[in-house]
Coordinates of C-alpha atoms in Angstrom, one line a residue:
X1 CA -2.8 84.2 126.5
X2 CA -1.8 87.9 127.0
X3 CA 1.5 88.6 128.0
X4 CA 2.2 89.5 131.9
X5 CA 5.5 90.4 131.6
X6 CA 7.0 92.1 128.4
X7 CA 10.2 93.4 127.2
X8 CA 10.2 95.7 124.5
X9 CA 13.3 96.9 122.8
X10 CA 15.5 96.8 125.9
X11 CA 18.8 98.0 124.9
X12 CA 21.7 98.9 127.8
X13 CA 25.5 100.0 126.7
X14 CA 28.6 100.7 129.1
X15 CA 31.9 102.2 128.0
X16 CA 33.3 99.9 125.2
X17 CA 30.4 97.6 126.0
X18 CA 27.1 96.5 124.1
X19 CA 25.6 94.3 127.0
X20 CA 22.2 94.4 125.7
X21 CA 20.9 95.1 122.4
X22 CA 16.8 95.4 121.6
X23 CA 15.9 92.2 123.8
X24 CA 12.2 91.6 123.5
X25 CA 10.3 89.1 124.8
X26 CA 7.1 88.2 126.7
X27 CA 6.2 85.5 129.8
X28 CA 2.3 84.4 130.0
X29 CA 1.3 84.6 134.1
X30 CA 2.1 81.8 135.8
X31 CA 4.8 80.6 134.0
X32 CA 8.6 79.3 134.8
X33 CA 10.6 80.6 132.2
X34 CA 14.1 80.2 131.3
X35 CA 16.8 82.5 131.0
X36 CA 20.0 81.1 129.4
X37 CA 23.5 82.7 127.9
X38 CA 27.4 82.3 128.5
X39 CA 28.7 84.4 130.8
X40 CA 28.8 88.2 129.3
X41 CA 26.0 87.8 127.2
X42 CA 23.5 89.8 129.1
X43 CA 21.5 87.9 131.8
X44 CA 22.0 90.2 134.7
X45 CA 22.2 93.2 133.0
X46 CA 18.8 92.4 131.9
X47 CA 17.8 91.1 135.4
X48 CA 19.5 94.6 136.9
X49 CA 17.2 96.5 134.2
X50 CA 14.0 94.4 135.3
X51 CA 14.9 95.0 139.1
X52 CA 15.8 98.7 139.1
X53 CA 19.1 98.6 139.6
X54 CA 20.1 100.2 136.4
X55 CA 18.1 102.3 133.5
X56 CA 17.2 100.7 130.1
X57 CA 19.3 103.7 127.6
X58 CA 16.1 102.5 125.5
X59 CA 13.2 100.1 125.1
X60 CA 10.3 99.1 128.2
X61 CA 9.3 96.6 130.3
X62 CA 5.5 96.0 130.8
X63 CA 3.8 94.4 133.7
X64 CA 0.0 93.2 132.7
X65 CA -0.2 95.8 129.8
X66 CA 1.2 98.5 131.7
X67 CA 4.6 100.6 131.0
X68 CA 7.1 100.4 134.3
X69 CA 8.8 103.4 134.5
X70 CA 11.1 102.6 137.6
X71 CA 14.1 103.8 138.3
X72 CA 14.9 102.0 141.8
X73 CA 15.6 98.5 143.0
X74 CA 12.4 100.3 145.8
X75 CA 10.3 101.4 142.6
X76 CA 10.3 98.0 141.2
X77 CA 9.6 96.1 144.8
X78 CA 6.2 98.1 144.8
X79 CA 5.5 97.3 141.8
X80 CA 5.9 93.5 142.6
X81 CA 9.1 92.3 141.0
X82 CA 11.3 91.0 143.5
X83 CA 15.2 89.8 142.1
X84 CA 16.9 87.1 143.8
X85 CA 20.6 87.2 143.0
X86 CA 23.6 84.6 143.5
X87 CA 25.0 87.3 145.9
X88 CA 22.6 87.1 148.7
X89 CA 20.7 90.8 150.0
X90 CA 20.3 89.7 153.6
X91 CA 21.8 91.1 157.2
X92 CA 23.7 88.5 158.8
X93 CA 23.2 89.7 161.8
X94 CA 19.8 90.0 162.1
X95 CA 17.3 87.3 162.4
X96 CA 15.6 85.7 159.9
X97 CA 12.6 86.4 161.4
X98 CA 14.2 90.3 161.4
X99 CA 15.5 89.9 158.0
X100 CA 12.1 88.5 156.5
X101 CA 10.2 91.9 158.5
X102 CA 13.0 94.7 157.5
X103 CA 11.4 97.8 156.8
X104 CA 8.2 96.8 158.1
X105 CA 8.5 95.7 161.7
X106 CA 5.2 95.0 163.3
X107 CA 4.4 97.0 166.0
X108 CA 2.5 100.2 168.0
X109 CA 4.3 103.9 167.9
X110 CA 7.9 102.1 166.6
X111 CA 8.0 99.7 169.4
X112 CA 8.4 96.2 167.8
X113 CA 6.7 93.2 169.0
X114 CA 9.4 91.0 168.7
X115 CA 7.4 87.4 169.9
X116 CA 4.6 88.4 167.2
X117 CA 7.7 88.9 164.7
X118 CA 8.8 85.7 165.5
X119 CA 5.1 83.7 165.5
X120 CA 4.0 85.1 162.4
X121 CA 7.3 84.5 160.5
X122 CA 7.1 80.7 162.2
X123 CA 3.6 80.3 160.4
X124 CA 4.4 81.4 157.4
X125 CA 7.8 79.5 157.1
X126 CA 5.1 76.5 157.6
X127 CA 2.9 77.4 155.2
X128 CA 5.7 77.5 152.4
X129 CA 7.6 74.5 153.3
X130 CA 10.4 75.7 154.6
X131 CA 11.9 74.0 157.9
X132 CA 13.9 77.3 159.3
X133 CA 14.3 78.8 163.4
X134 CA 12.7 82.1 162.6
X135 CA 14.9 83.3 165.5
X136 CA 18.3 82.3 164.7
X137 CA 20.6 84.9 163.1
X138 CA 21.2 84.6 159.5
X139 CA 25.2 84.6 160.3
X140 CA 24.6 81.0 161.9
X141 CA 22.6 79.5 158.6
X142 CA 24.5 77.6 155.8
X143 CA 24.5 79.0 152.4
X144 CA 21.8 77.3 151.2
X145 CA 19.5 77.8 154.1
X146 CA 20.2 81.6 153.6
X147 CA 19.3 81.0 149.9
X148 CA 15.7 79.9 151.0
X149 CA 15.4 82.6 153.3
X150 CA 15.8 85.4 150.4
X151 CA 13.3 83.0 148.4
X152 CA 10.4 82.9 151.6
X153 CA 11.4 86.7 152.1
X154 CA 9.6 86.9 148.0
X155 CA 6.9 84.7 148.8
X156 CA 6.0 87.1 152.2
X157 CA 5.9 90.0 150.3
X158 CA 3.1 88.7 147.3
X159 CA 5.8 89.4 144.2
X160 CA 4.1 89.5 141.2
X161 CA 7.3 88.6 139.9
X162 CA 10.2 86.9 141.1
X163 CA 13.4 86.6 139.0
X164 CA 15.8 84.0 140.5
X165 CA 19.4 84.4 139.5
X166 CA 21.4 80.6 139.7
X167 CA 19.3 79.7 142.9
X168 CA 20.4 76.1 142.9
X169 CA 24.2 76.7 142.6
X170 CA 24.4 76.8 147.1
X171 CA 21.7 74.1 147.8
X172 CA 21.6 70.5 148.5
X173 CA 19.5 68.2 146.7
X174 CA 17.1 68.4 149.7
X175 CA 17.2 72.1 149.3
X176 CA 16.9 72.3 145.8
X177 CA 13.8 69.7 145.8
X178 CA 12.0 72.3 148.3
X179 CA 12.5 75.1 146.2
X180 CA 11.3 73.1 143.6
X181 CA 8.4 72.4 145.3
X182 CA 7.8 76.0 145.8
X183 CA 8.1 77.5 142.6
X184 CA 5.0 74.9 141.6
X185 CA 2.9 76.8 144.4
X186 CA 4.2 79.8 143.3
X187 CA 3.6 79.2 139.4
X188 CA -0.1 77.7 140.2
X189 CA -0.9 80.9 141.8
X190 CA -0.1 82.7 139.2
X191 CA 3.5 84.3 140.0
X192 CA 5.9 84.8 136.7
X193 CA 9.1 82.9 137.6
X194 CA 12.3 84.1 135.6
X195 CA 14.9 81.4 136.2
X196 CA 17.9 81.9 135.5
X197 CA 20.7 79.3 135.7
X198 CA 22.9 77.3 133.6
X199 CA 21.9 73.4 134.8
X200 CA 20.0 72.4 131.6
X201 CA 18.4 69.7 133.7
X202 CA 16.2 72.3 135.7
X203 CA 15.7 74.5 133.2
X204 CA 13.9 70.5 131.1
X205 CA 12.2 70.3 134.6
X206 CA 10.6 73.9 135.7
X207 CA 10.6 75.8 133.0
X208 CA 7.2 76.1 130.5
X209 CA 9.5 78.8 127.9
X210 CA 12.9 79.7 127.2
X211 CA 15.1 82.7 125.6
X212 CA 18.4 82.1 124.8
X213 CA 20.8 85.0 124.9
X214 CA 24.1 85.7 123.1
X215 CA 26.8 88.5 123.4
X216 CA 24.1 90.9 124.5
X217 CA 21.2 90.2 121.6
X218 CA 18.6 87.2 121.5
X219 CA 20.0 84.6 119.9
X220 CA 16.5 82.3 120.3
X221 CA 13.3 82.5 122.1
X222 CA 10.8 79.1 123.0
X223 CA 7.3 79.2 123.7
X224 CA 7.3 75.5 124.3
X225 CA 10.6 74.2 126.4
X226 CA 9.5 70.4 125.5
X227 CA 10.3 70.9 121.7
X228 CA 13.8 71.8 121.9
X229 CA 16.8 69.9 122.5
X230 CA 20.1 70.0 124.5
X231 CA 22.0 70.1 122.0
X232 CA 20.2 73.1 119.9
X233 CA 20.2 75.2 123.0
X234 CA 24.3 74.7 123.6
X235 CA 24.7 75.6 120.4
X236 CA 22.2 78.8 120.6
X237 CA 24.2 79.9 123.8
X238 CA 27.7 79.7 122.4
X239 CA 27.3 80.0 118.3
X240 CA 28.5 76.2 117.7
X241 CA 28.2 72.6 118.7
X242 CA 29.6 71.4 121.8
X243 CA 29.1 67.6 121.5
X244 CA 31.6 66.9 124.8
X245 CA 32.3 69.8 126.8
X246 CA 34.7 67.5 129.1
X247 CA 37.2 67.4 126.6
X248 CA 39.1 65.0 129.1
X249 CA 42.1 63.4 127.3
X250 CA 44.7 60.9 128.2
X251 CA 47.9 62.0 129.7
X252 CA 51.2 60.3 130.8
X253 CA 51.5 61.0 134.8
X254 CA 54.9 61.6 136.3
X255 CA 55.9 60.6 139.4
X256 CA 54.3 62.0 142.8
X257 CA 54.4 65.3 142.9
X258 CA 52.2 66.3 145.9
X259 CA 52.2 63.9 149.0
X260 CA 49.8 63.8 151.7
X261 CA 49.8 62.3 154.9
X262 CA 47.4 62.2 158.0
X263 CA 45.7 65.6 157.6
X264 CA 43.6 66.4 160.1
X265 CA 41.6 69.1 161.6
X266 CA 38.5 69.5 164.2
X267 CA 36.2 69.3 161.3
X268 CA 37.2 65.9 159.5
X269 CA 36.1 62.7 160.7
X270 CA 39.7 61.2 160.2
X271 CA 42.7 61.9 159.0
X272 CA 43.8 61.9 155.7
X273 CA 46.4 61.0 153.1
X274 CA 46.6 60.8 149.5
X275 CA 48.7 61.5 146.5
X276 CA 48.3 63.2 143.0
X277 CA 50.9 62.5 140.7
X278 CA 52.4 65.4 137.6
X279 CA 50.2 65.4 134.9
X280 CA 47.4 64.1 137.1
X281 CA 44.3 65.4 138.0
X282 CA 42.6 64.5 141.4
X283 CA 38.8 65.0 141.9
X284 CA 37.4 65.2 145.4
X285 CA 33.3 64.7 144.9
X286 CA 31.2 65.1 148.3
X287 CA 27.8 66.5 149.2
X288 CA 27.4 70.0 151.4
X289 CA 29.0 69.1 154.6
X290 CA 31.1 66.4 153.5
X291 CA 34.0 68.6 154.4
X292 CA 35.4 68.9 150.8
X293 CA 36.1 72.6 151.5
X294 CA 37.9 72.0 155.2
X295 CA 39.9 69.7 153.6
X296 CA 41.0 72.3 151.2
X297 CA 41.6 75.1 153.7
X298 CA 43.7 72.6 155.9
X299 CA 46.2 71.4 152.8
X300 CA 46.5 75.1 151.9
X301 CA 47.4 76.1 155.0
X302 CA 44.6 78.7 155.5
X303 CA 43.2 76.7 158.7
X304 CA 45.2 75.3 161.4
X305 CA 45.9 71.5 161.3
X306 CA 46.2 69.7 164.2
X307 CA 48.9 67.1 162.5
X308 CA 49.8 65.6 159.5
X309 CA 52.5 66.3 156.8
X310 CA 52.0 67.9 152.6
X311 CA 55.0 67.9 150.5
X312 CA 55.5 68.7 147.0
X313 CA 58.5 67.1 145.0
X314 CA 59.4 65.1 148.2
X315 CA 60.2 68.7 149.7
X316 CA 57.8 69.2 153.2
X317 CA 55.8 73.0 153.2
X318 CA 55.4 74.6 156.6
X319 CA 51.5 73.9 157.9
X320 CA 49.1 76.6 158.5
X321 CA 50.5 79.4 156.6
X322 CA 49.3 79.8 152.9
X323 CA 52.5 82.0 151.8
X324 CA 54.6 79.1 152.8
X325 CA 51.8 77.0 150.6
X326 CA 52.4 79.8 147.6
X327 CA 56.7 80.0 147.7
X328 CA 56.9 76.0 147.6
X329 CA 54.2 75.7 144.4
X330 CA 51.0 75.0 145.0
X331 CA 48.4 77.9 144.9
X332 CA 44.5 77.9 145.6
X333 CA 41.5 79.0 143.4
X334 CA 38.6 79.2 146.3
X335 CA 34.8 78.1 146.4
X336 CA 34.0 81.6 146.8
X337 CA 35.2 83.8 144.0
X338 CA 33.8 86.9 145.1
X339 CA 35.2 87.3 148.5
X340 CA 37.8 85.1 148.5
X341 CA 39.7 84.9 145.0
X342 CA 39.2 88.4 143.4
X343 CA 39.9 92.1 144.9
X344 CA 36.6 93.9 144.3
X345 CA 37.0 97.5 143.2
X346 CA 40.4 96.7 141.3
X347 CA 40.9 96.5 137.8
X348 CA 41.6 93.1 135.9
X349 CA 45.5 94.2 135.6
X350 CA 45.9 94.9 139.6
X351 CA 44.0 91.5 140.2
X352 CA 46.6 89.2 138.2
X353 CA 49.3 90.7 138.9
X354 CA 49.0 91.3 142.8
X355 CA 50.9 88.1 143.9
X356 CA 53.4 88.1 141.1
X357 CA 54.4 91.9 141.1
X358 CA 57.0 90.8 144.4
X359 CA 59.2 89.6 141.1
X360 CA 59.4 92.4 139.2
X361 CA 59.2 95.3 142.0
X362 CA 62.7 95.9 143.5
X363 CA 62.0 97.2 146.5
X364 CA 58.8 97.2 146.6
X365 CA 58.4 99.8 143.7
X366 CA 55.3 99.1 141.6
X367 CA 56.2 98.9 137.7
X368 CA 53.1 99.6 135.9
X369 CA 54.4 99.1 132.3
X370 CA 55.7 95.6 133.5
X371 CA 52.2 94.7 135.0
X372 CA 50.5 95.5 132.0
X373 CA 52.5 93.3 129.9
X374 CA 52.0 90.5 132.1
X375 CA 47.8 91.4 132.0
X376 CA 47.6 91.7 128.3
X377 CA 49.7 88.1 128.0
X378 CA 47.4 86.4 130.3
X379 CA 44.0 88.0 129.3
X380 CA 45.3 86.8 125.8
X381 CA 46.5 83.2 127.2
X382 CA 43.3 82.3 128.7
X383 CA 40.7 84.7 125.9
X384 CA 39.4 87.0 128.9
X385 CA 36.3 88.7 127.4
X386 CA 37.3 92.3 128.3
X387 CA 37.3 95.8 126.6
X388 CA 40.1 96.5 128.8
X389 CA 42.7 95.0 130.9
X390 CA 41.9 98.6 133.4
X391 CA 38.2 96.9 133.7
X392 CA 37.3 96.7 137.0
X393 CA 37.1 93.2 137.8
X394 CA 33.7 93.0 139.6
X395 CA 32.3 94.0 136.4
X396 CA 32.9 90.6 134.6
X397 CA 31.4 87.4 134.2
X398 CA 31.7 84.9 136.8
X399 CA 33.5 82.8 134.4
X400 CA 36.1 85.7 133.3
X401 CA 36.4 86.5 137.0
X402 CA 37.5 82.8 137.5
X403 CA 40.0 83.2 134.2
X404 CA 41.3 86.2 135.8
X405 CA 42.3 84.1 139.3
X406 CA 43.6 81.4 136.9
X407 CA 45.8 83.9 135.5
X408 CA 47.1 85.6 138.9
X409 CA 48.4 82.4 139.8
X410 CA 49.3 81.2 136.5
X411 CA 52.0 84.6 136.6
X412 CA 53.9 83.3 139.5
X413 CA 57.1 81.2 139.3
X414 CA 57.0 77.7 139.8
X415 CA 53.4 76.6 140.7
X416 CA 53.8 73.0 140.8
X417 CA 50.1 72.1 142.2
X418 CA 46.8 73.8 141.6
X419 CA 44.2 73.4 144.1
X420 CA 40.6 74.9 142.4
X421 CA 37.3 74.6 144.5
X422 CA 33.9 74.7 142.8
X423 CA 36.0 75.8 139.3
X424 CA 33.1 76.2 137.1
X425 CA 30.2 77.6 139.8
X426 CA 28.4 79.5 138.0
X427 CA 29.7 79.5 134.6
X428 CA 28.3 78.9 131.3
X429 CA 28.4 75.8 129.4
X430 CA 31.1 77.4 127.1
X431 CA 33.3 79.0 129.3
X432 CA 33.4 76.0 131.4
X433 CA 34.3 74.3 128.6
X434 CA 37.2 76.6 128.2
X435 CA 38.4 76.5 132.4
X436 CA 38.8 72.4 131.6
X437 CA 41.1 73.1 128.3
X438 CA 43.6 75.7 130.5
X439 CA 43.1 72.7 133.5
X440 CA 44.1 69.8 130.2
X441 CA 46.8 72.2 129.1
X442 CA 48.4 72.6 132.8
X443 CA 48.1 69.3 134.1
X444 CA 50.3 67.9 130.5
X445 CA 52.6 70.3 131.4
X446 CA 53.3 68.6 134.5
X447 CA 51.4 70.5 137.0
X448 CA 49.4 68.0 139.9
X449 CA 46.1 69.7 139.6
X450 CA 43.4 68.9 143.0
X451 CA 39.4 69.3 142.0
X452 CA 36.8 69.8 144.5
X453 CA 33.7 70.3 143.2
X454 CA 29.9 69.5 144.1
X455 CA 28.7 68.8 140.9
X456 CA 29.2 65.2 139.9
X457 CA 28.9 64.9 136.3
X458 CA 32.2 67.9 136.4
X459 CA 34.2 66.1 138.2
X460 CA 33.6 62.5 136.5
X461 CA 34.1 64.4 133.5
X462 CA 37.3 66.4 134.2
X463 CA 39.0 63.8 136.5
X464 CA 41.6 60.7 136.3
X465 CA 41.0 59.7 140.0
X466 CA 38.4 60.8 142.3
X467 CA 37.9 60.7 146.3
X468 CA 34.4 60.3 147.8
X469 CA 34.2 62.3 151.0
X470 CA 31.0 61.9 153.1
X471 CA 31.6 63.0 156.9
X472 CA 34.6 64.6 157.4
X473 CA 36.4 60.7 155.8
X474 CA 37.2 59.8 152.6
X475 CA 34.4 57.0 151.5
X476 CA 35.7 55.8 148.6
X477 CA 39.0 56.1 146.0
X478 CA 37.4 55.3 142.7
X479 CA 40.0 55.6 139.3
X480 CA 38.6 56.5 136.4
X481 CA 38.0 53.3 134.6
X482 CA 35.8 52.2 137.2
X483 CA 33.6 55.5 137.6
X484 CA 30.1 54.9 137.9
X485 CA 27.4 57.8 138.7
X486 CA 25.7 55.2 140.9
X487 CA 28.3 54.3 143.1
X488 CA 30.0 57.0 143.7
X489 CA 26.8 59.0 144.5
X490 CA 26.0 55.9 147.4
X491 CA 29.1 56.5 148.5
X492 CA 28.9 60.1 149.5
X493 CA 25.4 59.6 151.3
X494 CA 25.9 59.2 154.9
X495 CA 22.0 58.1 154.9
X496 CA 20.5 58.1 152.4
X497 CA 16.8 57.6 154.1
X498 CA 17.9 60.4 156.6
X499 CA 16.2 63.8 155.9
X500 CA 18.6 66.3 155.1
X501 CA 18.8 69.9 157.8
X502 CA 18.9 73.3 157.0

């Protein structure tokens, strides 16, 4: 079959950077395919290239046989290609029926019809399978809900071609099994469907083809997904074999070092207590909802608690105030990198050295030379990919971004327990690879280490113990000789014949 989308010789450099070098491929219409790399090796620069957002320095990308010349995120939206990235594009404070409509509001001499905005958006959300209230305001919708909105916002507009960048990485199961639902409608009608992610399970299950790329360049290409294996695409992604990228090893635990009892707050079910002893690392597995993050935000101190006690070495730390969390030893990698965990528009240096600097800067004057050490030692410690420790930090990886928050708190004195949500969202199958090494290395140094994470095979693999929360409660408190997928799973479905909500 001819080719419907094409890139020739697409090449792209920054300062100290070669992010892509003379990618070419093609997709046939109406085909899922694949996009795979580690972090850094050039998946959304190429996706920015294909959407507009930045210039190609050489090479083109054709759509049915002819040469896009588009130099505008609008240039390439009238031209049909339509990027969905991790970081969501919509207005929270409009409706989705507003946010589906922006730009071309339906109407008579720019008065908008707001009930035949709202109908026609109802009928459509229908027709694609999506169970959303065209009126509510995006600001009220979950994460994943907001995901499917972006998707149905592609579908509206026709998109000859519709690039989706991790779109699982926010969903439920429900959610995820809609949008793969969709993307067969969309793929039997014809739409190219660039799918990008890192789950090698969806990429076996949607995807027809597959390129593979490495430190900018292609490092493989598949015409046919079902004849290669796991294995040979790991190794394609990262330049060698991977054969357990757990890495989980036996450690000798200590006594407790971080005690808690009868945490509670307005959104879990019941209070609760538990214990994670120095060396030890504590998983806490739960669906969306579950309250896995509240529970975090609670025993760091970020949200108020309405009673219960933490301690670490014995030693109580004043509730509902992080810094008091942060002086006694225990410091918190968020769910949400981006707005949470790094300061966008600072470089690398400022962001792992802002907590720690209060050591080193007598009265409050900044010592550059002495932050610069403590960046190169850490971009060293946990192999940052960087050309620069002045690199502006919204301008790596997600996985070097998540290094880079390791590191911050890694520089302060006496963390005693590391609390890290969703640590590897995101993230290539190498670099996560890596995060569970520095986790290893920490947690035999003594450190308690808390994991929260969504995704059941991590947190089997990187755990000694884990909690099963479903509902706001703690289901189940399952130690690691008697994990079982199964089990666990059962245990953090609050019904499982109930339909899941957006």
């Amino acid at each position: 079959m001819t080719a419907f989308l094409e890139f020739d010789g697409i090449s792209k450099s920054y300062p100290g950077v070669q992010a892509l070098a003379d990618i070419s491929f093609s997709v046939e219409k109406g085909a899922v395919h694949g996009l795979m790399g580690e972090n850094g090796a050039g998946k959304s620069t190429l996706i920015r290239v294909l959407s507009g957002d930045q210039s190609a320095d050489s090479g083109k990308i054709m759509l049915e046989g002819a040469e896009q010349n588009y130099s505008s995120v609008r240039d390439a939206f009238h031209a049909g290609v339509i990027v969905i990235h991790q970081e969501l594009q919509l207005v929270p404070e409009l409706t989705v029926a507003e946010n589906l409509w922006l730009g071309r509001f339906p109407g008579k001499a720019g008065v908008i019809d707001g009930k035949r905005l709202v109908e026609t958006v109802r009928e459509k959300l229908v027709e694609i399978g999506i169970d959303i209230d065209p009126a509510a305001k995006v600001a009220s919708l979950s994460i994943g809900a907001r995901q499917m909105v972006e998707i149905a916002k592609a579908v509206m507009l026709d998109a000859r071609v519709i690039a989706l960048d991790e779109p699982t990485s926010s969903l439920s199961s429900r959610e995820s099994e809609i949008l793969f639902s969709l993307i067969a409608r969309l793929k039997a009608r014809g739409t190219v469907i660039l799918y990008v992610s890192h789950r090698l399970d969806e990429i076996f299950r949607l995807c027809d083809s597959l390129t593979v790329l490495r430190d900018g360049r292609l490092a493989a290409h598949h015409p046919n997904v079902s004849k290669v294996t796991r294995e040979q695409i790991i190794s394609e992604m990262v330049g060698r074999e991977i054969n357990n990228i757990w890495g989980w090893r036996q450690r000798d635990l200590g006594p407790v070092r971080l005690e808690v009892k009868n945490l509670a707050g307005p959104k879990l079910g019941t209070p609760i207590s538990f214990s994670v002893r120095q060396g030890e690392i504590l998983g806490f597995f739960g669906l969306i909802g579950a309250g896995r993050s509240e529970m975090t935000r609670l025993l760091y101190g970020a949200d108020h608690r309405g009673k219960g006690g933490v301690a670490i070495d014995g030693v109580a730390v004043s509730p509902n105030n992080p810094k008091a969390s942060i002086n006694a030893g225990m410091v918190l990698c968020p769910e949400d990198r981006k707005f949470d965990g790094i300061i966008q528009g600072r470089s690398i240096e400022e962001n792992i050295a802002i907590s720690s600097r209060r050591h080193f800067s007598p009265f409050g004057i900044i010592r550059p030379s002495k932050e610069g050490e403590l960046a190169e030692r850490f971009i060293a410690k946990l192999r940052v990919r960087t050309p620069s420790r002045k690199q502006d930090i919204i301008n790596l990886s997600g996985g070097n971004q998540q290094k880079v928050i390791l590191g911050r708190w890694l520089s302060e004195q006496g963390v005693k327990v590391l609390v890290i949500d969703e640590p590897t969202r995101g993230i290539d199958v190498g670099a996560k690879s890596e995060i569970y090494d520095i986790l290893y290395e920490l947690a035999a140094g003594g450190m308690a280490i808390v994991v929260i994470s969504s995704e059941l095979p991590e947190v089997m693999g990187v755990s000694d113990r884990i909690m099963v929360m479903c509902g706001g409660k703690v289901a189940a408190n399952v130690a690691r000789a008697d994990f079982n997928e199964h089990q666990i799973l059962t245990a953090a479905l609050p019904d499982k014949n109930a339909a899941a909500s957006f």
